[in-house]
Coordinates of C-alpha atoms in Angstrom, one line a residue:
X1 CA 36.9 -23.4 -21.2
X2 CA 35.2 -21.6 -23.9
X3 CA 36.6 -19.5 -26.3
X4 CA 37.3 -16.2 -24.8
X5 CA 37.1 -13.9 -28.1
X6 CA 34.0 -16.3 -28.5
X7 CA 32.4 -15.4 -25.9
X8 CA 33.2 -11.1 -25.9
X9 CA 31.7 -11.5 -29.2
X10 CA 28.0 -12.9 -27.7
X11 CA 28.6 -10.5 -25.1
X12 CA 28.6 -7.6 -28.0
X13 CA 25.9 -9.1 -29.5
X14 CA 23.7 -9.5 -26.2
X15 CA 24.6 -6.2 -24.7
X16 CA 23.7 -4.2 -28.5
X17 CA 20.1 -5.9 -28.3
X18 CA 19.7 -5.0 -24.7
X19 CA 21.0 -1.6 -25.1
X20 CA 20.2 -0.3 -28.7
X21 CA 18.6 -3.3 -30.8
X22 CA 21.5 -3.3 -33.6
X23 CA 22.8 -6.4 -33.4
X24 CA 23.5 -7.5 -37.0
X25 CA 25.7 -4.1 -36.7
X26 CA 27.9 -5.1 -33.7
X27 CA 28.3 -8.4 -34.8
X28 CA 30.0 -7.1 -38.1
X29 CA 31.8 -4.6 -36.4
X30 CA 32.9 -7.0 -33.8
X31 CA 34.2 -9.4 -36.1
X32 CA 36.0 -7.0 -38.2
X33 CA 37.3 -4.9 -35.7
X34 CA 40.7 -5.0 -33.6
X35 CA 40.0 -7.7 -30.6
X36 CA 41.4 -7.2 -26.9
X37 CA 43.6 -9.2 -26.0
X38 CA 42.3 -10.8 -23.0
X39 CA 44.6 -13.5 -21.3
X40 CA 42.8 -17.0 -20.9
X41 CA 44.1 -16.6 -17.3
X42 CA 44.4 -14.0 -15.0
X43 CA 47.4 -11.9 -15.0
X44 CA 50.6 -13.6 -13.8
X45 CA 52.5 -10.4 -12.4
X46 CA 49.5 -10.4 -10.0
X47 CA 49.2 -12.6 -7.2
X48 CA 47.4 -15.7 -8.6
X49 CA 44.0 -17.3 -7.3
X50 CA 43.7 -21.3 -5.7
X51 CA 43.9 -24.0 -8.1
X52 CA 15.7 -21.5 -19.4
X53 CA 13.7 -18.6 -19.3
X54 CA 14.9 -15.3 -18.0
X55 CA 12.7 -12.9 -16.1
X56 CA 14.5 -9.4 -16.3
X57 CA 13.0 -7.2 -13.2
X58 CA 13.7 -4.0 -12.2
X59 CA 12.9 -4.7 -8.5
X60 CA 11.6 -8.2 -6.7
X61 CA 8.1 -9.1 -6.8
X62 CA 8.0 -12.8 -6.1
X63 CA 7.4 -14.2 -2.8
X64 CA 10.5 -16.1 -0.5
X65 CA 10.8 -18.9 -0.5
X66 CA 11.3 -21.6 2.2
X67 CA 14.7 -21.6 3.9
X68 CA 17.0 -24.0 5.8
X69 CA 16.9 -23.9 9.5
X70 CA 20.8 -25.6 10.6
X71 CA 22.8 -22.8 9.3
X72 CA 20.1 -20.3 10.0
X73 CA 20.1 -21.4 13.9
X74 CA 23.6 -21.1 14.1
X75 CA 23.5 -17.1 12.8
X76 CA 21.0 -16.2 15.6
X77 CA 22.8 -18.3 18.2
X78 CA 26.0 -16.4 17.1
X79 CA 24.8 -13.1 16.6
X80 CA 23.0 -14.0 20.9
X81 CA 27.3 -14.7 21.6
X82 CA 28.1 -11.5 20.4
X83 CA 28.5 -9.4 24.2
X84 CA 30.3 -12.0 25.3
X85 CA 32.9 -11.7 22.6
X86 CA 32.6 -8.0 22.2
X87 CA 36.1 -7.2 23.5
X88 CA 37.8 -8.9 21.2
X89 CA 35.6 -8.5 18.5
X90 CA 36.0 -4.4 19.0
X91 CA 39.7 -5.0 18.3
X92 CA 39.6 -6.7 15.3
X93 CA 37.2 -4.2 13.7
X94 CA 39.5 -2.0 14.6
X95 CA 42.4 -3.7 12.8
X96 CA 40.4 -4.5 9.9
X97 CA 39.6 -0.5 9.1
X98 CA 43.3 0.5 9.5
X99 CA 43.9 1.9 6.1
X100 CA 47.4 1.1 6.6
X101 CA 46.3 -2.9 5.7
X102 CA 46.9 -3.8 2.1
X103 CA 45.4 -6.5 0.3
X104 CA 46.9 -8.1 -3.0
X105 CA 44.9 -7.4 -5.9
X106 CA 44.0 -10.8 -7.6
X107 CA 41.2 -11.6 -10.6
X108 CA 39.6 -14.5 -8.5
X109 CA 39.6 -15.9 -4.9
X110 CA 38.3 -19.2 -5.1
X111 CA 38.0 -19.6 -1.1
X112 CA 34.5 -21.6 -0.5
X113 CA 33.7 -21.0 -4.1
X114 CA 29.9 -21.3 -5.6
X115 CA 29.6 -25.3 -5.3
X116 CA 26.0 -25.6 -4.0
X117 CA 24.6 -23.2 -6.8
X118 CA 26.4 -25.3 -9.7
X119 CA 25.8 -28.4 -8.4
X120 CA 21.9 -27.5 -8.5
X121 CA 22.2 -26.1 -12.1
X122 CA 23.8 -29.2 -13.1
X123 CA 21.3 -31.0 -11.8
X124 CA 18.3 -28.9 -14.0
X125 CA 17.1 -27.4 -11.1
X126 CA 15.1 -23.7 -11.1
X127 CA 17.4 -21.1 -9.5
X128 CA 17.3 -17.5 -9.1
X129 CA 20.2 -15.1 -9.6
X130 CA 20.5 -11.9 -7.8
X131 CA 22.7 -9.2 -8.3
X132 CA 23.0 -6.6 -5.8
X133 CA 24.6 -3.2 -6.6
X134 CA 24.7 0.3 -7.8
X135 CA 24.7 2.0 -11.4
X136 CA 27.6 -0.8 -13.0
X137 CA 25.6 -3.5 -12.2
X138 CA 21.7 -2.2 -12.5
X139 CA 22.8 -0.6 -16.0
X140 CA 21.9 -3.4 -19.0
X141 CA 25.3 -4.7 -19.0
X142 CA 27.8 -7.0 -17.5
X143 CA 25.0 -8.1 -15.3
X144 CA 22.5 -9.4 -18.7
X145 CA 25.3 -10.6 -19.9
X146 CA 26.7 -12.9 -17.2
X147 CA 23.6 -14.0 -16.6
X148 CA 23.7 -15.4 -20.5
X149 CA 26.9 -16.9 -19.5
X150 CA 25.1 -18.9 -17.2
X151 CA 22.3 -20.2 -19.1
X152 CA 24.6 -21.3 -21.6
X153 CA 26.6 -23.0 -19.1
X154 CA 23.5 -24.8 -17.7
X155 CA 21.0 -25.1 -20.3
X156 CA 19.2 -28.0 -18.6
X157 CA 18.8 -25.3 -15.7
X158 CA 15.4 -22.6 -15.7
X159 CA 17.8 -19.7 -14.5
X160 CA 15.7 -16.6 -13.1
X161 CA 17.6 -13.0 -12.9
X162 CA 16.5 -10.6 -10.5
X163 CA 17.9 -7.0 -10.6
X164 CA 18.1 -5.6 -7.1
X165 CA 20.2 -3.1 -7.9
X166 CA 19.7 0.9 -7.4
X167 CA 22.2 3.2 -8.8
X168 CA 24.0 5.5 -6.3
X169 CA 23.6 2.8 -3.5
X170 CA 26.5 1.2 -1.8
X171 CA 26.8 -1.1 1.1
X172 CA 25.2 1.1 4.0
X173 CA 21.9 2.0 2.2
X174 CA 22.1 -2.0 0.4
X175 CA 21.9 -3.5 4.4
X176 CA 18.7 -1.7 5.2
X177 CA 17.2 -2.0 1.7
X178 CA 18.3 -6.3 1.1
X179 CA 14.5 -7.4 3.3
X180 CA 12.5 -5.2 0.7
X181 CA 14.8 -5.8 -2.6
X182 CA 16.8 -8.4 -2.1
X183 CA 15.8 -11.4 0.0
X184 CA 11.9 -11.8 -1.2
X185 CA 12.6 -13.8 -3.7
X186 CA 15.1 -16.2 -2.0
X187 CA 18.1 -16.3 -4.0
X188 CA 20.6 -19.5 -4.9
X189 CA 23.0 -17.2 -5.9
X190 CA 23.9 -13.3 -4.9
X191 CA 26.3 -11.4 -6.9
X192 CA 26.9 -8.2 -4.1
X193 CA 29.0 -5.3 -6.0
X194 CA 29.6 -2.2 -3.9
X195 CA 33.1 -1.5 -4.0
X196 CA 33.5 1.3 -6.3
X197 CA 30.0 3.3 -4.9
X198 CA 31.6 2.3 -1.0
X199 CA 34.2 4.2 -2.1
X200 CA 33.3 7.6 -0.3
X201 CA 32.4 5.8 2.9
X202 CA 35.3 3.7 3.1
X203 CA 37.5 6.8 3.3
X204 CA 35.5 8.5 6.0
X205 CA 33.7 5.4 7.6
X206 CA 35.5 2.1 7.1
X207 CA 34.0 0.4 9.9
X208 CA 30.5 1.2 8.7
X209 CA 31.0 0.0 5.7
X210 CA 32.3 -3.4 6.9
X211 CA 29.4 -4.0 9.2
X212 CA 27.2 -3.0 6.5
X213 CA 28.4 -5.6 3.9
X214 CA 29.0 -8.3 6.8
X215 CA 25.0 -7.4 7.3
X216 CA 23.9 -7.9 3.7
X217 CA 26.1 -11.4 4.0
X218 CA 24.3 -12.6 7.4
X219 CA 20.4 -11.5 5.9
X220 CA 21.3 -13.9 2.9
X221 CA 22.5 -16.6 4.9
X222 CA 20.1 -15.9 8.0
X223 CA 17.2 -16.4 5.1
X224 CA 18.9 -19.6 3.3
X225 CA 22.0 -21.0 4.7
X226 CA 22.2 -22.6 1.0
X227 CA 22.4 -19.3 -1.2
X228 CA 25.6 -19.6 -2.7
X229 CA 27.4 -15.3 -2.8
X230 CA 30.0 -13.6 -4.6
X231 CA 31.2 -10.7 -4.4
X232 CA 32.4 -8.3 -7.4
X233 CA 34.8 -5.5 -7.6
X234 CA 34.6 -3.1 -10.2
X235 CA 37.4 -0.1 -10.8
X236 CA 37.5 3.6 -11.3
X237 CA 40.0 5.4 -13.4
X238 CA 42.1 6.5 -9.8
X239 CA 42.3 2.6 -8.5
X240 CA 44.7 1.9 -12.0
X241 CA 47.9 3.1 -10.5
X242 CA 47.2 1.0 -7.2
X243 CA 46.2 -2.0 -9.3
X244 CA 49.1 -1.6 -11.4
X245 CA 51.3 -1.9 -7.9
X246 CA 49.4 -5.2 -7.6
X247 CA 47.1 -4.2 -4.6
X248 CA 43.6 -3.9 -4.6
X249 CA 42.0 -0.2 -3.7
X250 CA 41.0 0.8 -0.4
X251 CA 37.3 -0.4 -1.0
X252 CA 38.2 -3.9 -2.3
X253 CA 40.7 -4.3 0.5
X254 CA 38.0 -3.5 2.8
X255 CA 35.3 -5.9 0.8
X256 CA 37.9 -8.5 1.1
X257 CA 38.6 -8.7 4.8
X258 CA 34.6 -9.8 5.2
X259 CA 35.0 -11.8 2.1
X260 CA 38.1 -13.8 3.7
X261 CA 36.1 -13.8 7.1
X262 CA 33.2 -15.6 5.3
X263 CA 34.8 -17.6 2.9
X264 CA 33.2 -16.3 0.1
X265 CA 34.9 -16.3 -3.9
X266 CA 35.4 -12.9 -5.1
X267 CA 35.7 -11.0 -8.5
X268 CA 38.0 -8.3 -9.5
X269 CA 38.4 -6.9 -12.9
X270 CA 41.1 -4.2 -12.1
X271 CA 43.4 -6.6 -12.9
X272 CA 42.3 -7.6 -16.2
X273 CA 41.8 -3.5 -16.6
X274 CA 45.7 -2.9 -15.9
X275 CA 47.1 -5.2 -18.3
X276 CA 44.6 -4.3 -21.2
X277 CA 46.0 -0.8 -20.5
X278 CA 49.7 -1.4 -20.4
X279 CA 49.3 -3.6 -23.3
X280 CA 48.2 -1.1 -25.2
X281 CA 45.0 -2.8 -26.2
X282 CA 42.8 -0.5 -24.0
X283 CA 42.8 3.0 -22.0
X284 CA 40.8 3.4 -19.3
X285 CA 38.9 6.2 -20.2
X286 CA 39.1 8.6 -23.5
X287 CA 37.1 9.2 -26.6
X288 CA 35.5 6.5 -28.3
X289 CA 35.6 7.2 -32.0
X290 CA 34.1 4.1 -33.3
X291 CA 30.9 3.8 -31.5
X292 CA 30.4 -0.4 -33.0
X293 CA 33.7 -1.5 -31.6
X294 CA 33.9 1.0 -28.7
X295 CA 37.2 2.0 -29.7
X296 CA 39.3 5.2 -29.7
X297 CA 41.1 6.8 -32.9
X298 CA 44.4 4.8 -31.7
X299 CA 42.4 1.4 -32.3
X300 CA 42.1 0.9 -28.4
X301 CA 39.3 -0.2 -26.8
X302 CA 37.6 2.6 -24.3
X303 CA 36.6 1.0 -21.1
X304 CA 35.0 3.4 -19.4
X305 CA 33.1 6.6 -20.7
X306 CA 33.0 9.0 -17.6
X307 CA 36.2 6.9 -15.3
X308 CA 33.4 4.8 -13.6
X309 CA 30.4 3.8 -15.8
X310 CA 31.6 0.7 -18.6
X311 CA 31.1 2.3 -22.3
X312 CA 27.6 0.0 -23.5
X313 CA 28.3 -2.3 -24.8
X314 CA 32.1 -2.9 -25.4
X315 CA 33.6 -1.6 -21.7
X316 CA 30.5 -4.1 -20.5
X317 CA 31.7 -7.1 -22.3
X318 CA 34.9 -6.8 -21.5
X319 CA 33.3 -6.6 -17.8
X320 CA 31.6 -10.0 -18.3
X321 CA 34.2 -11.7 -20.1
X322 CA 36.3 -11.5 -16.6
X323 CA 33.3 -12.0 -14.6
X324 CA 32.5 -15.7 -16.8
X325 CA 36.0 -16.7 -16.6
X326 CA 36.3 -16.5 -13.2
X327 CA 32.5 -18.7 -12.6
X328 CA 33.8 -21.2 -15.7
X329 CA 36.8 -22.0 -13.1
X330 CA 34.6 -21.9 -9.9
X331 CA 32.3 -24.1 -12.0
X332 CA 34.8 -26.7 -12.4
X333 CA 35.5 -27.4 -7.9
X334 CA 34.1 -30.0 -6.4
X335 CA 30.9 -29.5 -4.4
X336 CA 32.2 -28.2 -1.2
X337 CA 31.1 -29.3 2.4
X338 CA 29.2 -26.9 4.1
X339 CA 31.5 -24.6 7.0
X340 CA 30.2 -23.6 10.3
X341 CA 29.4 -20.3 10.0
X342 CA 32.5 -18.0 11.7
X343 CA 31.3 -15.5 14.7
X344 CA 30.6 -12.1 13.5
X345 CA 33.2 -9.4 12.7
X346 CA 32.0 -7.3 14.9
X347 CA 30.6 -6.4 18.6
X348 CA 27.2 -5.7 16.9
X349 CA 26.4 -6.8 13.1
X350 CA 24.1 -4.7 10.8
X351 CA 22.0 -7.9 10.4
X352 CA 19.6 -6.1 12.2
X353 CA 19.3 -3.2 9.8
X354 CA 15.6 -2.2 8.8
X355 CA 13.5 0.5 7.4
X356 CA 10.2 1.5 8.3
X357 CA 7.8 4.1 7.7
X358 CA 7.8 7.2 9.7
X359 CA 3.9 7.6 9.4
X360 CA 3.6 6.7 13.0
X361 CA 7.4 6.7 13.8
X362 CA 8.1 10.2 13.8
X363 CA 7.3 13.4 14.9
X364 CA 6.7 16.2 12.7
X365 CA 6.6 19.6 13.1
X366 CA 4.2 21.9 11.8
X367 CA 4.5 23.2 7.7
X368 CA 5.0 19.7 6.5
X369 CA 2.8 18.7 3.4
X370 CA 2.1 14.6 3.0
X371 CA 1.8 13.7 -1.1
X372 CA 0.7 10.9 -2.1
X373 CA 1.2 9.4 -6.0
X374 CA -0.6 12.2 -7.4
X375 CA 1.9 15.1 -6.4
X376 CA 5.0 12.8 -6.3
X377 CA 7.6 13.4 -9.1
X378 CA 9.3 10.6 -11.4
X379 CA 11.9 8.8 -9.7
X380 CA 14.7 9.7 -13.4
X381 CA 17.2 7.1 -11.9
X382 CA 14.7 4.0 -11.8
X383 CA 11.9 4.8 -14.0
X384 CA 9.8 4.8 -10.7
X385 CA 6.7 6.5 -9.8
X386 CA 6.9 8.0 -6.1
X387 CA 3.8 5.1 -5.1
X388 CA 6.4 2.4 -6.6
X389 CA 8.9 3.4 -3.9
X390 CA 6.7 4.8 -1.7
X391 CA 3.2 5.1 -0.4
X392 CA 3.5 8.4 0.6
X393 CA 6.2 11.5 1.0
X394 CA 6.4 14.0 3.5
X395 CA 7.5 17.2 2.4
X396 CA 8.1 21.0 3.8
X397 CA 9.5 24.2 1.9
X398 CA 9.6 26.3 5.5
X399 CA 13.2 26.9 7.0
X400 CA 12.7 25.7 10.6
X401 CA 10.3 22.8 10.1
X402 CA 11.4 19.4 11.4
X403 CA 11.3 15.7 11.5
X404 CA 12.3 13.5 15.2
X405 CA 12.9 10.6 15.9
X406 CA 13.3 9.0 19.3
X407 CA 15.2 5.2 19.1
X408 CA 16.8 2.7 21.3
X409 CA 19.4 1.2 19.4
X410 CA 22.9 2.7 17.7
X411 CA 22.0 3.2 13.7
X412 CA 19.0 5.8 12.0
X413 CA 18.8 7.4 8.7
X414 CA 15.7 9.2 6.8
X415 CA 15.1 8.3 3.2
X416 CA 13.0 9.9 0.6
X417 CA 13.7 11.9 -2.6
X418 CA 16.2 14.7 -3.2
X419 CA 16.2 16.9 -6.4
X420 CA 16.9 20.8 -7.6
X421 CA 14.8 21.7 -4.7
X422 CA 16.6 20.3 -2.3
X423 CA 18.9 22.6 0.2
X424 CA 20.9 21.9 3.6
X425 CA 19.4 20.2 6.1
X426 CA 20.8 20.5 10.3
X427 CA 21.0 17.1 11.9
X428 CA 21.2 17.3 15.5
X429 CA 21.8 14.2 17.7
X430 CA 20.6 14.1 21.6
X431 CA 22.0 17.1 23.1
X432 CA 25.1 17.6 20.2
X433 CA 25.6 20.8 17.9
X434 CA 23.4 20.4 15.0
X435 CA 25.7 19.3 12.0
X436 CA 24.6 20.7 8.2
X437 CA 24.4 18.0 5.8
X438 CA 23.6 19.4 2.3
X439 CA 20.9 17.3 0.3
X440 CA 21.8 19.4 -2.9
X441 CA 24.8 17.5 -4.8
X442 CA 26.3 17.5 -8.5
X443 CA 23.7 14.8 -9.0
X444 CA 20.3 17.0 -8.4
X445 CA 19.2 18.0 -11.5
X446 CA 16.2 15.5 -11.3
X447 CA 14.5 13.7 -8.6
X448 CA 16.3 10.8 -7.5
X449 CA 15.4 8.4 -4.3
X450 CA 18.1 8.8 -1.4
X451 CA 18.7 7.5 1.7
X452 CA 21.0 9.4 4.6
X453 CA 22.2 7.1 7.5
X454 CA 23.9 8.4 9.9
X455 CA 27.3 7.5 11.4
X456 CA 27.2 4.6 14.2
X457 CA 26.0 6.0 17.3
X458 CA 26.7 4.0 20.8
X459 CA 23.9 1.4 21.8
X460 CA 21.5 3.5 23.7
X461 CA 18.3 5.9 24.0
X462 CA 19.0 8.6 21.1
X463 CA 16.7 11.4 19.8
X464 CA 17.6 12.8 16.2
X465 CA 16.5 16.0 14.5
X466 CA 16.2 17.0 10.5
X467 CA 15.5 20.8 10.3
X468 CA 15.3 22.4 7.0
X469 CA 17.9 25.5 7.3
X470 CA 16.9 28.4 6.1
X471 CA 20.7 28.7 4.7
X472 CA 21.0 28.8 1.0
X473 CA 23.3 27.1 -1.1
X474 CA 25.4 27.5 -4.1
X475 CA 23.7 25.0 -6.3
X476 CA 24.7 26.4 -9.4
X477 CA 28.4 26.1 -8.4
X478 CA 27.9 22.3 -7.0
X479 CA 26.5 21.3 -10.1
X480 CA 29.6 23.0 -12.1
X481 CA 32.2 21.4 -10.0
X482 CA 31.6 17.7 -11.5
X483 CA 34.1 16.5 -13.7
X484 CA 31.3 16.2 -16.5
X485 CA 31.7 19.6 -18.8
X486 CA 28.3 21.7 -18.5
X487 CA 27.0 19.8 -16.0
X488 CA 25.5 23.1 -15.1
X489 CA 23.6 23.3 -18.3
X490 CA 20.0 22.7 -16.6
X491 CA 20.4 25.4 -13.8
X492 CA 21.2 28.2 -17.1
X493 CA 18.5 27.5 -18.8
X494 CA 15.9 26.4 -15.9
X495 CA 17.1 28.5 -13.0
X496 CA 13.5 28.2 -11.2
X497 CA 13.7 24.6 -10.9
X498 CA 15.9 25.1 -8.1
X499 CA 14.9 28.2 -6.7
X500 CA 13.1 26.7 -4.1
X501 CA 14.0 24.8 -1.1
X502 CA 12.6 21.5 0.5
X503 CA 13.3 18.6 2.7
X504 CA 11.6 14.7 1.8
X505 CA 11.6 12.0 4.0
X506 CA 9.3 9.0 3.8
X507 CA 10.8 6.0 5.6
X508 CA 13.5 5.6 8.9
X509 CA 16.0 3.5 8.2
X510 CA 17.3 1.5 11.6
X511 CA 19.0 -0.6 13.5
X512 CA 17.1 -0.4 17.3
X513 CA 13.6 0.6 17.8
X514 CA 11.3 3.5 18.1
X515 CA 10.6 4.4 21.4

C-alpha cells in the first residue's frame, strides 16, 4: 500500500490546482506543516471490515454504451415476480425502515467488492468512472482526487470521470434523474453518495428512500449487469457522537441495509472522522486559521467548514485519503464470480422511476407564462443556463393558477427552478385536503433547479394539483434561521428580489403513466 502521508500530500496538491491554482504553495505548506495522523488501517475500536486521459464533465454527454443481456434478463424477470412475492416483500420493507435497527459503523465493507472493474483496469482497458451525488461529491474535491488515485493505480488503464452529481440532490430526486445523468454513458464503475443529503428523508420517509437507492442500483445493473458500484458515506457534524458509539447514522444504516441486500462494498469516513477528532489531530468543524494547511490556531486540522461541506482542499484530502485506502484493499481480492441477482427489496422498486416533460402531460390553468432560454435565469448551483436543463419553463405569478396531472401508477413530482420569488405552493391529491408545501427555503437567494416528489401513493388512478397560494411567507425570517450568520444579508439589501411570488415547473417526475 502506498504511503498514506504520501498520498494526502498529492491529494493537497491536486485539490489546490483544481480549486485555486497554488500548488507550489500547498505543497510547501503541506510538507512543513503538522500531518494527521491517519491510521494505515481502519480503526480497531470499530467493528473491522472482511479480510490515461481524464475528461472532467459537469453532466454526461456521451452516448451508452452496449450492455449485457444475462444479468439484465434476470432484473426484468425479477422485477415481473414481484406481486407474487409482495406479501413478504411488504414486511421486510417494513423491518428494514424501523429506526429502531442499528447498523455498526465500519470504514469498509468488502462484501462483493469492485473485482470486475480492477480486473479490466489491470488489463489496460478504457473505463468510465461515475460518481453520483450531491454538493460533497460534485464540489472539486474528494471526487478529482480519487479519481487520481485511480489513474495512478492503473496507469496502463484510459480512465474517464464523469460527474453526475447535482448539489442538493439525494436518493429520491437521483432515481428519476440516473436515465438522463447517469446511465448515458454506461459506467464500469458508480461511486453513489447520498447519505448525508438523504438525511431529511430518511427521518420522515425511510421507505422512500430505500426504494429510491435500491432503484438507482437496479437502472445500473438493468443497463450493464457488469458495472461494478460503491457506495460512499459521508458525515455531518451531528453523526460524530453516534459514530463515536461505533454505529453508523440513521442514513448510512438505511444505505446499508440495500447495500447488504446487493452485495455491494461500501465506504464510510465517519470513522476515520472520530478518531482524528479524539486524537486530537482534527475537529470537526471550527475556524481554520492557516488557510495552506487547513488548520485551526490549536494546529488541528478543520474538516469541515459549515458541519457538512469538506474545507477545499485539506477536509477533501483527508476525504480521499479514506476513500483510496479502502479501493487499494478492494483492489487487492480476487476477481469475484458473478451472483444471481437477489429479488427486490420491495413489493414495487423505483426502477421504474422517470421524468418527462409536462408540455403535453399536464394541464394548465390559465395565467401561466412559458420561457424559453431567453427569459430563463442562471441556474447559481451548476453554472447552468435554464436551456441546459431545460427546453422550456412554465411559470405563473397569479395566486390561484394551477398545474394537474392525471397518472396511473403510485409516484409524481414537478421539477423546475425555485429562487427569491418563490412562495407556498397547495398540493392536493385526488379528493384529499390540499397540503402547503413552501418552495421558499434558507437556500433561495438565487435560482437553483429543484425537484418535489411526492410521498408514495398506493398503485392506482391518481389526479394531483400544484396551486400557487396566494398566502405569503416569511422569507426574510427563513433565510435568518440557517445556522450561517447573515444569511439574511441579500433580502436587507435587495428586498424586491423577493417581493414577488411564483411557481416553476418544467418536467413530471414518475413512476406510472399519464393518463
Amino acid at each position: 500500500m502506498k504511503n498514506h502521508l504520501n498520498r494526502s500530500l498529492l491529494f493537497l496538491l491536486l485539490g489546490s490546482q483544481l480549486w485555486c491554482g497554488e500548488a507550489t504553495v500547498m505543497a510547501k505548506s503541506a510538507q512543513s506543516g503538522k500531518e494527521v495522523s491517519l491510521p494505515d488501517k481502519e480503526p480497531d475500536f470499530f467493528p473491522g471490515c472482511a479480510a490515461g486521459k481524464t475528461q472532467l464533465q459537469s453532466r454526461t454527454t456521451c452516448s451508452s454504451g452496449s450492455s449485457g443481456k444475462g444479468l439484465a434478463g434476470q432484473i426484468a424477470s425479477r422485477i415481473s415476480q414481484e406481486e407474487h412475492d409482495y406479501a413478504r416483500n411488504n414486511l421486510a420493507a417494513e423491518k428494514s425502515s424501523a429506526e429502531s435497527e442499528k447498523v455498526a459503523a465500519q470504514e469498509l465493507n468488502v462484501r462483493g467488492g469492485l473485482s470486475r472493474f480492477f480486473e479490466k483496469a489491470r488489463s489496460g482497458e478504457k473505463l468510465t468512472v461515475a460518481y453520483f451525488g450531491g454538493s460533497i461529491t460534485a464540489a472539486p474535491g474528494w471526487r478529482p482526487m480519487s479519481f487520481e488515485g485511480l489513474r495512478n493505480m492503473f496507469p496502463g488503464s484510459e480512465l474517464t470521470m464523469v460527474n453526475a452529481s447535482i448539489g442538493g440532490t439525494g436518493s429520491i430526486v437521483g432515481v428519476f434523474r440516473a436515465d438522463q445523468d447517469l446511465l448515458p454513458c454506461n459506467p464500469d464503475l458508480v461511486f453513489i453518495e447520498f447519505a448525508v443529503n438523504d438525511s431529511r428523508d430518511a427521518a420522515k420517509r425511510s421507505k422512500d428512500v430505500l426504494r429510491a437507492l435500491e432503484g438507482i442500483i437496479l437502472k445500473v445493473r438493468q443497463q450493464n449487469p457488469e458495472t461494478d458500484i460503491c457506495l460512499v458515506y459521508t458525515v455531518q457534524a451531528q453523526h460524530e457522537q453516534t459514530i463515536r458509539e461505533r454505529w453508523a447514522h440513521q442514513t448510512t444504516a438505511l444505505h446499508e441495509q440495500v447495500a447488504a441486500h446487493y452485495n455491494l462494498p461500501s465506504i464510510n469516513v465517519g470513522p476515520a472522522v472520530v478518531q482524528a477528532i479524539d486524537a486530537g489531530d482534527a475537529v470537526f468543524t471550527g475556524k481554520v486559521a492557516d488557510t495552506a494547511t487547513g488548520r485551526d490556531a490549536e494546529g488541528r486540522l478543520v474538516i469541515t467548514k459549515d458541519k457538512t461541506h469538506p474545507v477545499m482542499p485539506t477536509g477533501y484530502a483527508f476525504y480521499a485519503d479514506v476513500v483510496m485506502r479502502s479501493l487499494e484493499k478492494l483492489a487487492d481480492l480476487p476477481l469475484e464470480p458473478q451472483a444471481d441477482l437477489p429479488l427486490p427489496m420491495f413489493g414495487k422498486s423505483w426502477v421504474q422511476a422517470t421524468t418527462i416533460t409536462v408540455e403535453g402531460n399536464a394541464a394548465f390553468s390559465a395565467g401561466w407564462n412559458k420561457l424559453t432560454a431567453a427569459d430563463g435565469p442562471s441556474c447559481w448551483r451548476f453554472g447552468k443556463k435554464i436551456y441546459n436543463q431545460f427546453p422550456y419553463l412554465y411559470r405563473t405569478d397569479e395566486a390561484g393558477a394551477s398545474v394537474m396531472v392525471r397518472f396511473r401508477g403510485s409516484v409524481v413530482g414537478v421539477k423546475g427552478f425555485n429562487g427569491p420569488d418563490s412562495g407556498i405552493v397547495n398540493v392536493k391529491v385526488d379528493d384529499r385536503i390540499p397540503v402547503e408545501q413552501n418552495y421558499f427555503t434558507v437556500y433561495n437567494k438565487k435560482d437553483f433547479y429543484a425537484g418535489d416528489v411526492l410521498p408514495e401513493l398506493e398503485d392506482g388512478e391518481h389526479t394531483v394539483t400544484w396551486t400557487l397560494s396566494g398566502k405569503l411567507t416569511d422569507k426574510q425570517k427563513i433565510l435568518a434561521s440557517y445556522y450561517k450568520p447573515d444569511n439574511d444579508r441579500d433580502f436587507r439589501e435587495n428586498p424586491e428580489k423577493y417581493e414577488a411570488v411564483r411557481f416553476s415547473v418544467a418536467q413530471i417526475q414518475l413512476i406510472g403513466e399519464i393518463r
